[in-house]
Every structure is written in C-alpha cells, then in structure tokens.
Amino acid sequence: MSVADKNDPDDNALAAEYALHLLSAQDRAAFETRMREDAGLRKLVRDWDHHFHPLSDDFAPTTPPARLKASIDAALFAETTKPNTFSALWRWVLGGGAMAAIAGLFIVLTLFNDPLSITPTHSTSISTADQSIIITAEFSADQGVFVVRRQQGAPAAGRDHEMWLIPEGAPVPISLGVIPDTAEARIEIPQDLRHRLTAAVFAISDEPLGGSPTGQATGPVLAAGPIEML
Amino acid sequence: MAQIQDINEWIVRTGLGDRKAFNLLYDATSAKLFGVCLRVLNNRAEAEDALQEAFIRIWQRADRFAANDYSPMTWLITLTRNLAIDRLRARKAPSEDISERGDIADTGPTPEQAALDASERARIEQCLDELDDPKAGAVRGAYLMGETYDALAQKYGVPVNTMRTWLRRSLLKLRECLIR
C-alpha cells in the first residue's frame, strides 16, 4: 500500500523538488530509495513530470552532429555490428595501404612547424598511395582535442573528406566529423574516445558535403593509418 | 513527421531490442533532446556526451517504459534532462560557452511541439502567472537550466532557506492551480 498520500504536502513538495532536480545529492538518493518501495511517490513524481512538461517547449531543437549516432551504436552494439566499411577499412589497413601511410609518416613529420597550441600525446599522418592527399593530425588525450592539417590535396567539388577513428577492438569506425574547409582546424575528441587513441587507426573517406548521412562511411576510404603515441 | 503514437511504439519496440525502431526514435527525437542538453549544460561537447548517455539509457530502460505510465515525450525529456543536470551538478568549475546558447536552434516543427496541447502550455503559464513574479521565474530557471537553490537564492538576493520555503510553497500553489 502506498504511504504517500496525495494530500501530504511535504511529500508533494518533495516530489516537485525531485522532479525539478533541486534536491541535494543525498536527499535525492534518499528519495529514490523511498520511490522504489512506494508507487504513490512514483505517481506524485510522474504527475509533476507531466505538469512541468509544457515548459519543455522552450528547449530549442538542435540537430546533433552525425557522428554522435555512430558513437552511440558503437557503445551499445560493439559486439554485433559488422558494417561493410569496417572490413573494407581493415582490408585496406592490413594490405599495402598501411605501409604506404607509415612511409608517408616520416616524410610529413618533418613538415610539422605550425603548431596550434595543443600539447599532443598522439599523432598520425595518412596519405593516398600517390601522395595526392596528405592529412596529418595531432591529438591531445589530456586536452580532449585534436588538430587536423590538410598538407596536400582537397576533396572533389561538392564532396567532403570525413575522418574516422577505429579504436583497438572496435567493430566499427567512429566518425570524427568532416575536415573543415581550412588548412588546419582544432576539433574536440568525444569524451569516450579520448583514452582510446593508442593503437587506433585514423582514416578518411570520400563523402557527400557535410559527411556521411548514415553515420558509417559510404564512399571509398582514401587513406588510413595508425595513430602513434608520442 | 512522427506522431506521438509512432514515438510511443518505437520506444516499446526499442524495449524489445528492435534496433530499427531505435534508429527511427533517434531520428525523430534527437534534435529535441539535444536541445535539452544544450540548454542545461550550455556547452556543446558536454551536451553531446549527455545526449549519448541519454540514448544509451533509453535503449537500456525502454523495456520499462510501457509499465510506468509516462507519455513518450515526457519520458524522453525527463530522462535526458535528469542526466544533463546530473552532469551539471558534477561539474567542478562553471563553464560558460555563451555562443552555444540560443542562436543555433533549428526551426521547423518537432513531434512534441505538434502534440503538445497548446491549452496545456497556456494552463501552466496561467498558473505560473498566479505565483508572485520571482517565484515563477525560479520554477522556470530550475526546470530549463537546472538551477540550484543556491543559484536561485543568489539570483533573487534571499537566503537559501528562504528560497526553499518560498519555492516549496509556490510549487504546492502551482499544483493546486493545475489540478483545479
């Protein structure tokens, strides 16, 4: 039987404070313990959630970046997802491409002389076999950012280069967004990827403007290579 | 455009492990829920993390949705808002990222806007209007931005205890008005 009486003003006010998330962490936890046992309290909270709901009109809808869905899927379905892109990327990485990319690394590292102000913990350099596209990136796991530099080449007209991260053991590439239309750019690394850079693979693919509409690479993988810990 | 019944069904099917339904749910509601995270956290990177956590939680808890008597958008927004405020409370230093607030909203109708009964909105507005002015503002601030009693007390220049007494009394008055 419910202990919470709808007419108990104290529980009612508590339920409202709980719904608004105004209680201290301790009071909130204590209230949740009571809620688990008490359907009446749960109903009070539910009623408040619905009462307040019309105020949610003021939350302005904003489209999240496309890579976010890929990252959610990677977190939830890591063991079961096997899109074609993955095997395509891995065939590429395990085949000759990676060797070319690693060879490219030594050439391009010498070109590093324009640091945006981050303290890198990792870096990579990837290129197409003919060196027509060369992309370098420096990552700071500590600062949660990376700086990407387009050293050579550009996307075809009406296309974008999208960046992908394949952490060790990850079943699917995770989008890091498209390379901006500037020679270099500083980009946030999603929180959950910041400590998965070591031994990860960095890749770019050819995508429609704004990036893959599906959250997985749809165009050919142009270049890929390992991320090196510094 | 997705209807409330669609969203309801997608949550239920998500609870049964249907990933196609989960994708449809994401497409239909992620913009609104991202709006919740951005408003509360006012920081794009943190809002992205919060949204990711919200959808993971939605996937994990969708099986309990049908039993708990929530309307679908209220359930989604409540869950997301609570996670975003948890993050806000856990934050060590205040973060100000004003550029993210207000000026990046998409236009265009969203399911819950279509479904949100205009009279419901009018009703809570009317009931908030019956409260003394600063108290209605405090309820809004707490709901939309996850403001704490400390923050509210500071904003309205009263001691925290006074703020709490005021607001609790106001919330009970608000409820009386809403169920009248």
mmCIF file of N, CA and C in Angstrom, chain A residues 24-91:
data_model
loop_
_atom_site.group_PDB
_atom_site.id
_atom_site.type_symbol
_atom_site.label_atom_id
_atom_site.label_comp_id
_atom_site.label_asym_id
_atom_site.label_seq_id
_atom_site.Cartn_x
_atom_site.Cartn_y
_atom_site.Cartn_z
ATOM 1 N N SER A 24 19.464 18.049 -2.898
ATOM 2 C CA SER A 24 20.891 17.731 -2.803
ATOM 3 C C SER A 24 21.077 16.267 -3.193
ATOM 4 N N ALA A 25 22.295 15.903 -3.529
ATOM 5 C CA ALA A 25 22.565 14.523 -3.972
ATOM 6 C C ALA A 25 22.088 13.523 -2.925
ATOM 7 N N GLN A 26 22.318 13.865 -1.663
ATOM 8 C CA GLN A 26 21.958 12.960 -0.576
ATOM 9 C C GLN A 26 20.432 12.816 -0.463
ATOM 10 N N ASP A 27 19.729 13.951 -0.482
ATOM 11 C CA ASP A 27 18.271 13.908 -0.390
ATOM 12 C C ASP A 27 17.662 13.226 -1.611
ATOM 13 N N ARG A 28 18.304 13.450 -2.755
ATOM 14 C CA ARG A 28 17.798 12.843 -3.980
ATOM 15 C C ARG A 28 17.901 11.320 -3.901
ATOM 16 N N ALA A 29 19.053 10.854 -3.436
ATOM 17 C CA ALA A 29 19.253 9.403 -3.322
ATOM 18 C C ALA A 29 18.270 8.810 -2.306
ATOM 19 N N ALA A 30 18.070 9.520 -1.199
ATOM 20 C CA ALA A 30 17.146 9.020 -0.179
ATOM 21 C C ALA A 30 15.726 8.953 -0.740
ATOM 22 N N PHE A 31 15.354 9.969 -1.519
ATOM 23 C CA PHE A 31 14.016 9.993 -2.103
ATOM 24 C C PHE A 31 13.850 8.848 -3.104
ATOM 25 N N GLU A 32 14.906 8.574 -3.861
ATOM 26 C CA GLU A 32 14.836 7.478 -4.839
ATOM 27 C C GLU A 32 14.674 6.130 -4.139
ATOM 28 N N THR A 33 15.328 5.988 -3.001
ATOM 29 C CA THR A 33 15.166 4.758 -2.235
ATOM 30 C C THR A 33 13.705 4.593 -1.822
ATOM 31 N N ARG A 34 13.103 5.660 -1.350
ATOM 32 C CA ARG A 34 11.688 5.595 -0.968
ATOM 33 C C ARG A 34 10.812 5.306 -2.189
ATOM 34 N N MET A 35 11.152 5.932 -3.325
ATOM 35 C CA MET A 35 10.332 5.750 -4.532
ATOM 36 C C MET A 35 10.266 4.292 -4.984
ATOM 37 N N ARG A 36 11.403 3.612 -4.814
ATOM 38 C CA ARG A 36 11.444 2.218 -5.255
ATOM 39 C C ARG A 36 10.390 1.379 -4.546
ATOM 40 N N GLU A 37 10.095 1.752 -3.296
ATOM 41 C CA GLU A 37 9.152 0.971 -2.497
ATOM 42 C C GLU A 37 7.726 1.498 -2.588
ATOM 43 N N ASP A 38 7.565 2.673 -3.124
ATOM 44 C CA ASP A 38 6.313 3.378 -2.935
ATOM 45 C C ASP A 38 5.721 3.882 -4.256
ATOM 46 N N ALA A 39 4.727 3.164 -4.731
ATOM 47 C CA ALA A 39 4.103 3.537 -6.008
ATOM 48 C C ALA A 39 3.434 4.912 -5.922
ATOM 49 N N GLY A 40 2.963 5.255 -4.728
ATOM 50 C CA GLY A 40 2.317 6.560 -4.552
ATOM 51 C C GLY A 40 3.287 7.706 -4.797
ATOM 52 N N LEU A 41 4.499 7.549 -4.278
ATOM 53 C CA LEU A 41 5.523 8.580 -4.519
ATOM 54 C C LEU A 41 5.872 8.656 -5.995
ATOM 55 N N ARG A 42 5.993 7.485 -6.619
ATOM 56 C CA ARG A 42 6.321 7.464 -8.045
ATOM 57 C C ARG A 42 5.244 8.201 -8.838
ATOM 58 N N LYS A 43 4.010 8.027 -8.406
ATOM 59 C CA LYS A 43 2.919 8.709 -9.104
ATOM 60 C C LYS A 43 3.004 10.225 -8.901
ATOM 61 N N LEU A 44 3.342 10.639 -7.680
ATOM 62 C CA LEU A 44 3.495 12.084 -7.433
ATOM 63 C C LEU A 44 4.555 12.670 -8.374
ATOM 64 N N VAL A 45 5.682 11.972 -8.471
ATOM 65 C CA VAL A 45 6.765 12.462 -9.339
ATOM 66 C C VAL A 45 6.317 12.472 -10.800
ATOM 67 N N ARG A 46 5.657 11.384 -11.187
ATOM 68 C CA ARG A 46 5.196 11.293 -12.579
ATOM 69 C C ARG A 46 4.234 12.442 -12.895
ATOM 70 N N ASP A 47 3.336 12.723 -11.966
ATOM 71 C CA ASP A 47 2.407 13.839 -12.190
ATOM 72 C C ASP A 47 3.158 15.159 -12.345
ATOM 73 N N TRP A 48 4.156 15.356 -11.502
ATOM 74 C CA TRP A 48 4.947 16.589 -11.623
ATOM 75 C C TRP A 48 5.693 16.638 -12.945
ATOM 76 N N ASP A 49 6.275 15.515 -13.352
ATOM 77 C CA ASP A 49 6.982 15.498 -14.639
ATOM 78 C C ASP A 49 6.037 15.927 -15.765
ATOM 79 N N HIS A 50 4.795 15.446 -15.672
ATOM 80 C CA HIS A 50 3.831 15.829 -16.712
ATOM 81 C C HIS A 50 3.383 17.279 -16.556
ATOM 82 N N HIS A 51 3.231 17.729 -15.312
ATOM 83 C CA HIS A 51 2.873 19.138 -15.103
ATOM 84 C C HIS A 51 3.910 20.075 -15.718
ATOM 85 N N PHE A 52 5.174 19.749 -15.494
ATOM 86 C CA PHE A 52 6.240 20.626 -15.975
ATOM 87 C C PHE A 52 6.476 20.491 -17.474
ATOM 88 N N HIS A 53 6.017 19.373 -18.046
ATOM 89 C CA HIS A 53 6.351 19.076 -19.438
ATOM 90 C C HIS A 53 6.085 20.222 -20.425
ATOM 91 N N PRO A 54 4.961 20.962 -20.280
ATOM 92 C CA PRO A 54 4.728 22.039 -21.259
ATOM 93 C C PRO A 54 5.857 23.073 -21.300
ATOM 94 N N LEU A 55 6.599 23.219 -20.208
ATOM 95 C CA LEU A 55 7.714 24.170 -20.214
ATOM 96 C C LEU A 55 8.824 23.726 -21.169
ATOM 97 N N SER A 56 8.823 22.431 -21.524
ATOM 98 C CA SER A 56 9.888 21.912 -22.394
ATOM 99 C C SER A 56 9.785 22.474 -23.811
ATOM 100 N N ASP A 57 8.680 23.134 -24.109
ATOM 101 C CA ASP A 57 8.563 23.890 -25.354
ATOM 102 C C ASP A 57 9.760 24.806 -25.575
ATOM 103 N N ASP A 58 10.318 25.296 -24.481
ATOM 104 C CA ASP A 58 11.415 26.264 -24.583
ATOM 105 C C ASP A 58 12.771 25.617 -24.890
ATOM 106 N N PHE A 59 12.858 24.292 -24.912
ATOM 107 C CA PHE A 59 14.101 23.649 -25.335
ATOM 108 C C PHE A 59 14.130 23.651 -26.860
ATOM 109 N N ALA A 60 15.001 24.451 -27.427
ATOM 110 C CA ALA A 60 15.015 24.605 -28.886
ATOM 111 C C ALA A 60 15.679 23.409 -29.556
ATOM 112 N N PRO A 61 14.969 22.714 -30.440
ATOM 113 C CA PRO A 61 15.566 21.553 -31.114
ATOM 114 C C PRO A 61 16.808 21.945 -31.911
ATOM 115 N N THR A 62 17.851 21.155 -31.791
ATOM 116 C CA THR A 62 19.114 21.422 -32.472
ATOM 117 C C THR A 62 19.659 20.085 -32.943
ATOM 118 N N THR A 63 19.926 19.976 -34.229
ATOM 119 C CA THR A 63 20.377 18.686 -34.758
ATOM 120 C C THR A 63 21.769 18.359 -34.228
ATOM 121 N N PRO A 64 21.944 17.201 -33.598
ATOM 122 C CA PRO A 64 23.286 16.828 -33.136
ATOM 123 C C PRO A 64 24.167 16.406 -34.312
ATOM 124 N N PRO A 65 25.497 16.432 -34.137
ATOM 125 C CA PRO A 65 26.377 16.020 -35.233
ATOM 126 C C PRO A 65 26.146 14.558 -35.602
ATOM 127 N N ALA A 66 26.336 14.249 -36.893
ATOM 128 C CA ALA A 66 26.031 12.904 -37.391
ATOM 129 C C ALA A 66 26.843 11.825 -36.674
ATOM 130 N N ARG A 67 28.075 12.159 -36.284
ATOM 131 C CA ARG A 67 28.934 11.134 -35.693
ATOM 132 C C ARG A 67 28.392 10.603 -34.359
ATOM 133 N N LEU A 68 27.511 11.391 -33.732
ATOM 134 C CA LEU A 68 27.044 11.007 -32.399
ATOM 135 C C LEU A 68 26.281 9.674 -32.427
ATOM 136 N N LYS A 69 25.464 9.481 -33.451
ATOM 137 C CA LYS A 69 24.684 8.243 -33.526
ATOM 138 C C LYS A 69 25.622 7.054 -33.708
ATOM 139 N N ALA A 70 26.672 7.247 -34.512
ATOM 140 C CA ALA A 70 27.633 6.158 -34.709
ATOM 141 C C ALA A 70 28.293 5.807 -33.389
ATOM 142 N N SER A 71 28.556 6.835 -32.611
ATOM 143 C CA SER A 71 29.236 6.600 -31.352
ATOM 144 C C SER A 71 28.305 5.928 -30.334
ATOM 145 N N ILE A 72 27.019 6.262 -30.378
ATOM 146 C CA ILE A 72 26.032 5.576 -29.526
ATOM 147 C C ILE A 72 25.942 4.107 -29.925
ATOM 148 N N ASP A 73 25.849 3.869 -31.235
ATOM 149 C CA ASP A 73 25.748 2.483 -31.710
ATOM 150 C C ASP A 73 26.998 1.692 -31.339
ATOM 151 N N ALA A 74 28.152 2.352 -31.453
ATOM 152 C CA ALA A 74 29.398 1.657 -31.111
ATOM 153 C C ALA A 74 29.386 1.275 -29.630
ATOM 154 N N ALA A 75 28.888 2.181 -28.797
ATOM 155 C CA ALA A 75 28.864 1.901 -27.362
ATOM 156 C C ALA A 75 27.883 0.779 -27.026
ATOM 157 N N LEU A 76 26.754 0.743 -27.751
ATOM 158 C CA LEU A 76 25.712 -0.236 -27.409
ATOM 159 C C LEU A 76 25.887 -1.576 -28.101
ATOM 160 N N PHE A 77 26.336 -1.526 -29.353
ATOM 161 C CA PHE A 77 26.263 -2.741 -30.173
ATOM 162 C C PHE A 77 27.644 -3.185 -30.629
ATOM 163 N N ALA A 78 28.654 -2.853 -29.871
ATOM 164 C CA ALA A 78 30.031 -3.075 -30.306
ATOM 165 C C ALA A 78 30.284 -4.507 -30.770
ATOM 166 N N GLU A 79 29.665 -5.476 -30.113
ATOM 167 C CA GLU A 79 29.996 -6.863 -30.466
ATOM 168 C C GLU A 79 29.253 -7.366 -31.689
ATOM 169 N N THR A 80 28.144 -6.703 -32.009
ATOM 170 C CA THR A 80 27.301 -7.310 -33.031
ATOM 171 C C THR A 80 27.347 -6.612 -34.387
ATOM 172 N N THR A 81 27.783 -5.353 -34.417
ATOM 173 C CA THR A 81 27.718 -4.610 -35.679
ATOM 174 C C THR A 81 28.870 -4.991 -36.598
ATOM 175 N N LYS A 82 28.555 -5.268 -37.835
ATOM 176 C CA LYS A 82 29.622 -5.566 -38.787
ATOM 177 C C LYS A 82 29.340 -4.916 -40.132
ATOM 178 N N PRO A 83 29.380 -3.609 -40.206
ATOM 179 C CA PRO A 83 29.135 -2.985 -41.499
ATOM 180 C C PRO A 83 30.294 -3.238 -42.459
ATOM 181 N N ASN A 84 29.988 -3.098 -43.743
ATOM 182 C CA ASN A 84 30.988 -3.379 -44.766
ATOM 183 C C ASN A 84 32.211 -2.473 -44.657
ATOM 184 N N THR A 85 31.945 -1.252 -44.221
ATOM 185 C CA THR A 85 33.035 -0.287 -44.144
ATOM 186 C C THR A 85 34.192 -0.829 -43.324
ATOM 187 N N PHE A 86 33.813 -1.511 -42.267
ATOM 188 C CA PHE A 86 34.824 -1.987 -41.354
ATOM 189 C C PHE A 86 35.774 -2.942 -42.059
ATOM 190 N N SER A 87 35.186 -3.915 -42.717
ATOM 191 C CA SER A 87 36.059 -4.884 -43.356
ATOM 192 C C SER A 87 36.851 -4.226 -44.493
ATOM 193 N N ALA A 88 36.183 -3.276 -45.177
ATOM 194 C CA ALA A 88 36.881 -2.575 -46.247
ATOM 195 C C ALA A 88 38.091 -1.826 -45.669
ATOM 196 N N LEU A 89 37.835 -1.152 -44.539
ATOM 197 C CA LEU A 89 38.926 -0.401 -43.919
ATOM 198 C C LEU A 89 40.046 -1.329 -43.484
ATOM 199 N N TRP A 90 39.606 -2.449 -42.870
ATOM 200 C CA TRP A 90 40.649 -3.335 -42.352
ATOM 201 C C TRP A 90 41.441 -4.016 -43.456
ATOM 202 N N ARG A 91 40.730 -4.368 -44.538
ATOM 203 C CA ARG A 91 41.468 -4.938 -45.673
ATOM 204 C C ARG A 91 42.525 -3.938 -46.121
#
